[in-house]
Tab-separated table of C-alpha atoms in Angstrom:
chain	number	residue	atom	x	y	z
A	29	MET	CA	0.026	0.028	-0.013
A	30	ASN	CA	1.177	3.520	-0.812
A	31	PRO	CA	2.663	5.168	2.308
A	32	THR	CA	0.453	8.224	1.883
A	33	ILE	CA	-2.693	6.123	1.699
A	34	SER	CA	-1.592	4.003	4.628
A	35	MET	CA	-0.915	7.140	6.683
A	36	ILE	CA	-4.443	8.449	5.820
A	37	MET	CA	-6.008	5.127	6.841
A	38	PHE	CA	-4.149	4.950	10.178
A	39	SER	CA	-4.840	8.586	10.969
A	40	SER	CA	-8.564	8.140	10.212
A	41	LEU	CA	-8.511	5.039	12.399
A	42	ALA	CA	-7.157	7.125	15.258
A	43	THR	CA	-9.569	9.953	14.515
A	44	GLY	CA	-12.562	7.620	14.632
A	45	THR	CA	-11.509	6.209	17.958
A	46	ILE	CA	-10.882	9.654	19.426
A	47	ILE	CA	-14.273	10.945	18.220
A	48	THR	CA	-16.041	7.980	19.857
A	49	MET	CA	-14.036	8.278	23.072
A	50	THR	CA	-14.670	12.003	23.548
A	51	SER	CA	-18.324	12.186	22.604
A	52	TYR	CA	-21.299	12.313	24.898
A	53	HIS	CA	-23.753	12.399	21.982
A	54	TRP	CA	-24.900	9.112	20.455
A	55	LEU	CA	-24.727	10.344	16.906
A	56	LEU	CA	-21.113	11.453	17.271
A	57	ALA	CA	-20.187	8.163	18.897
A	58	TRP	CA	-21.800	6.287	15.999
A	59	ILE	CA	-19.963	8.457	13.434
A	60	GLY	CA	-16.677	7.670	15.169
A	61	LEU	CA	-17.440	3.925	15.100
A	62	GLU	CA	-18.275	4.122	11.411
A	63	ILE	CA	-15.058	6.001	10.622
A	64	ASN	CA	-13.195	3.285	12.475
A	65	THR	CA	-14.906	0.541	10.482
A	66	LEU	CA	-14.425	2.224	7.145
A	67	SER	CA	-10.755	2.951	7.741
A	68	ILE	CA	-9.818	-0.639	8.733
A	69	ILE	CA	-11.414	-2.240	5.697
A	70	PRO	CA	-8.638	-1.221	3.242
A	71	ILE	CA	-6.043	-2.211	5.864
A	72	ILE	CA	-7.541	-5.703	6.107
A	73	SER	CA	-7.601	-6.146	2.349
A	74	THR	CA	-4.085	-4.894	1.592
A	75	THR	CA	-2.897	-8.326	0.636
A	76	HIS	CA	-4.635	-9.196	-2.608
A	77	HIS	CA	-5.804	-12.662	-1.633
A	78	PRO	CA	-9.354	-14.067	-1.590
A	79	ARG	CA	-9.091	-14.774	2.189
A	80	SER	CA	-8.335	-11.141	2.954
A	81	THR	CA	-11.211	-9.970	0.756
A	82	GLU	CA	-13.522	-12.406	2.532
A	83	ALA	CA	-12.230	-11.251	5.908
A	84	ALA	CA	-12.813	-7.612	5.013
A	85	THR	CA	-16.367	-8.373	3.818
A	86	LYS	CA	-17.221	-10.336	6.972
A	87	TYR	CA	-15.749	-7.592	9.141
A	88	PHE	CA	-17.719	-4.889	7.325
A	89	LEU	CA	-21.029	-6.761	7.456
A	90	THR	CA	-20.726	-7.594	11.140
A	91	GLN	CA	-19.609	-4.154	12.197
A	92	ALA	CA	-22.285	-2.482	10.071
A	93	ALA	CA	-24.931	-4.632	11.763
A	94	ALA	CA	-23.573	-3.779	15.197
A	95	SER	CA	-23.454	-0.083	14.342
A	96	ALA	CA	-27.040	-0.219	13.125
A	97	LEU	CA	-28.038	-1.826	16.463
A	98	ILE	CA	-26.241	0.949	18.368
A	99	LEU	CA	-28.007	3.584	16.299
A	100	PHE	CA	-31.332	1.883	16.807
A	101	SER	CA	-30.686	1.574	20.544
A	102	SER	CA	-29.846	5.243	20.801
A	103	MET	CA	-32.994	6.190	18.835
A	104	VAL	CA	-35.180	4.109	21.111
A	105	ASN	CA	-33.593	5.739	24.144
A	106	ALA	CA	-33.952	9.233	22.572
A	107	TRP	CA	-37.603	8.483	21.832
A	108	GLU	CA	-38.291	7.577	25.456
A	109	THR	CA	-36.050	10.099	27.266
A	110	GLY	CA	-35.928	12.984	24.808
A	111	THR	CA	-32.133	13.235	24.948
A	112	TRP	CA	-29.216	11.864	22.937
A	113	ASP	CA	-26.852	11.849	25.884
A	114	ILE	CA	-24.822	8.664	26.225
A	115	THR	CA	-24.916	8.686	30.030
A	116	GLN	CA	-28.728	9.007	30.116
A	117	LEU	CA	-29.513	5.437	28.979
A	118	SER	CA	-32.732	4.530	30.812
A	119	SER	CA	-34.992	2.260	28.757
A	120	MET	CA	-34.771	-1.524	28.995
A	121	PRO	CA	-34.903	-2.222	25.242
A	122	SER	CA	-32.002	0.222	24.790
A	123	HIS	CA	-29.976	-1.678	27.398
A	124	VAL	CA	-30.539	-5.004	25.688
A	125	LEU	CA	-29.852	-3.713	22.175
A	126	LEU	CA	-26.737	-1.793	23.244
A	127	THR	CA	-25.323	-4.802	25.149
A	128	ALA	CA	-25.878	-7.039	22.074
A	129	ALA	CA	-24.353	-4.466	19.740
A	130	LEU	CA	-21.269	-3.852	21.860
A	131	ALA	CA	-20.799	-7.614	22.353
A	132	MET	CA	-20.877	-7.949	18.573
A	133	LYS	CA	-18.405	-5.127	18.085
A	134	LEU	CA	-16.075	-6.563	20.709
A	135	GLY	CA	-16.393	-10.145	19.546
A	136	LEU	CA	-17.638	-11.415	22.888
A	137	VAL	CA	-18.936	-14.971	23.185
A	138	PRO	CA	-22.539	-14.938	21.976
A	139	MET	CA	-21.539	-12.740	19.043
A	140	HIS	CA	-17.991	-13.949	18.395
A	141	PHE	CA	-18.681	-15.859	15.179
A	142	TRP	CA	-16.896	-13.364	12.970
A	143	LEU	CA	-13.667	-12.758	14.871
A	144	PRO	CA	-11.696	-16.012	14.228
A	145	GLU	CA	-12.520	-15.977	10.551
A	146	VAL	CA	-11.524	-12.347	10.134
A	147	LEU	CA	-8.275	-12.893	12.001
A	148	GLN	CA	-7.398	-15.900	9.829
A	149	GLY	CA	-7.785	-13.848	6.696
A	150	SER	CA	-5.719	-10.963	8.003
A	151	THR	CA	-2.009	-10.352	8.352
A	152	LEU	CA	-0.466	-10.473	11.806
A	153	MET	CA	-0.206	-6.676	12.140
A	154	THR	CA	-3.797	-6.201	10.985
A	155	ALA	CA	-4.994	-8.902	13.407
A	156	LEU	CA	-3.143	-7.017	16.172
A	157	ILE	CA	-4.946	-3.801	15.259
A	158	ILE	CA	-8.350	-5.552	15.144
A	159	THR	CA	-7.866	-7.224	18.492
A	160	THR	CA	-6.473	-4.188	20.311
A	161	TRP	CA	-7.140	-0.758	18.805
A	162	GLN	CA	-10.547	-1.559	17.375
A	163	LYS	CA	-11.754	-2.599	20.806
A	164	LEU	CA	-10.995	0.810	22.453
A	165	ALA	CA	-14.073	2.675	21.184
A	166	PRO	CA	-16.663	-0.002	22.104
A	167	MET	CA	-15.023	-0.433	25.543
A	168	THR	CA	-15.309	3.360	26.035
A	169	LEU	CA	-19.038	3.141	25.292
A	170	ILE	CA	-19.336	0.365	27.862
A	171	TYR	CA	-17.515	2.532	30.425
A	172	LEU	CA	-19.795	5.471	29.673
A	173	THR	CA	-22.961	3.383	30.060
A	174	ILE	CA	-21.832	0.991	32.792
A	175	ASN	CA	-24.332	2.407	35.281
A	176	SER	CA	-27.235	1.404	32.972
A	177	LEU	CA	-26.001	-1.907	31.616
A	178	SER	CA	-26.348	-5.212	33.445
A	179	THR	CA	-23.024	-5.906	35.174
A	180	THR	CA	-23.868	-9.601	35.580
A	181	ILE	CA	-24.441	-10.067	31.840
A	182	LEU	CA	-21.238	-8.175	30.975
A	183	LEU	CA	-19.215	-10.264	33.449
A	184	LEU	CA	-20.780	-13.461	32.193
A	185	MET	CA	-19.942	-12.550	28.583
A	186	GLY	CA	-16.397	-11.604	29.549
A	187	LEU	CA	-15.797	-14.841	31.521
A	188	THR	CA	-17.183	-17.066	28.792
A	189	SER	CA	-15.068	-15.215	26.264
A	190	THR	CA	-11.875	-16.076	28.137
């Protein structure tokens, strides 16, 4: 990959994470997650091999579904509370949808079907980025909404993932 293009991809990867980590508005957090997803896709498919193309496609489809769930969860919460504040998560359907979406984004046990296949189709450096950097933004959303989410479910998902 061209060094200029690779620098743009890595800087947009960092920008998306920073936008998500610093936002208290659901729409900005969602935009940051989408920037993250769209910037890692070319990085996954840098090697021109069918496995990397398949890995990039699986990653995109899974992350797009999880992002849609996050957006839907925030819209349900905004409908009931009248605010788009991340820390004001108060409706039960929003809790369930957000927990499922963040579990899918993180690759936790009930939603981990995509992670091994994507890692097998990626290079070692790309797999390292997927398993570390790409988890920072969803973990930040968990930290911001930890008072509203079920701690027992999160701990259970974490323990079964290990």
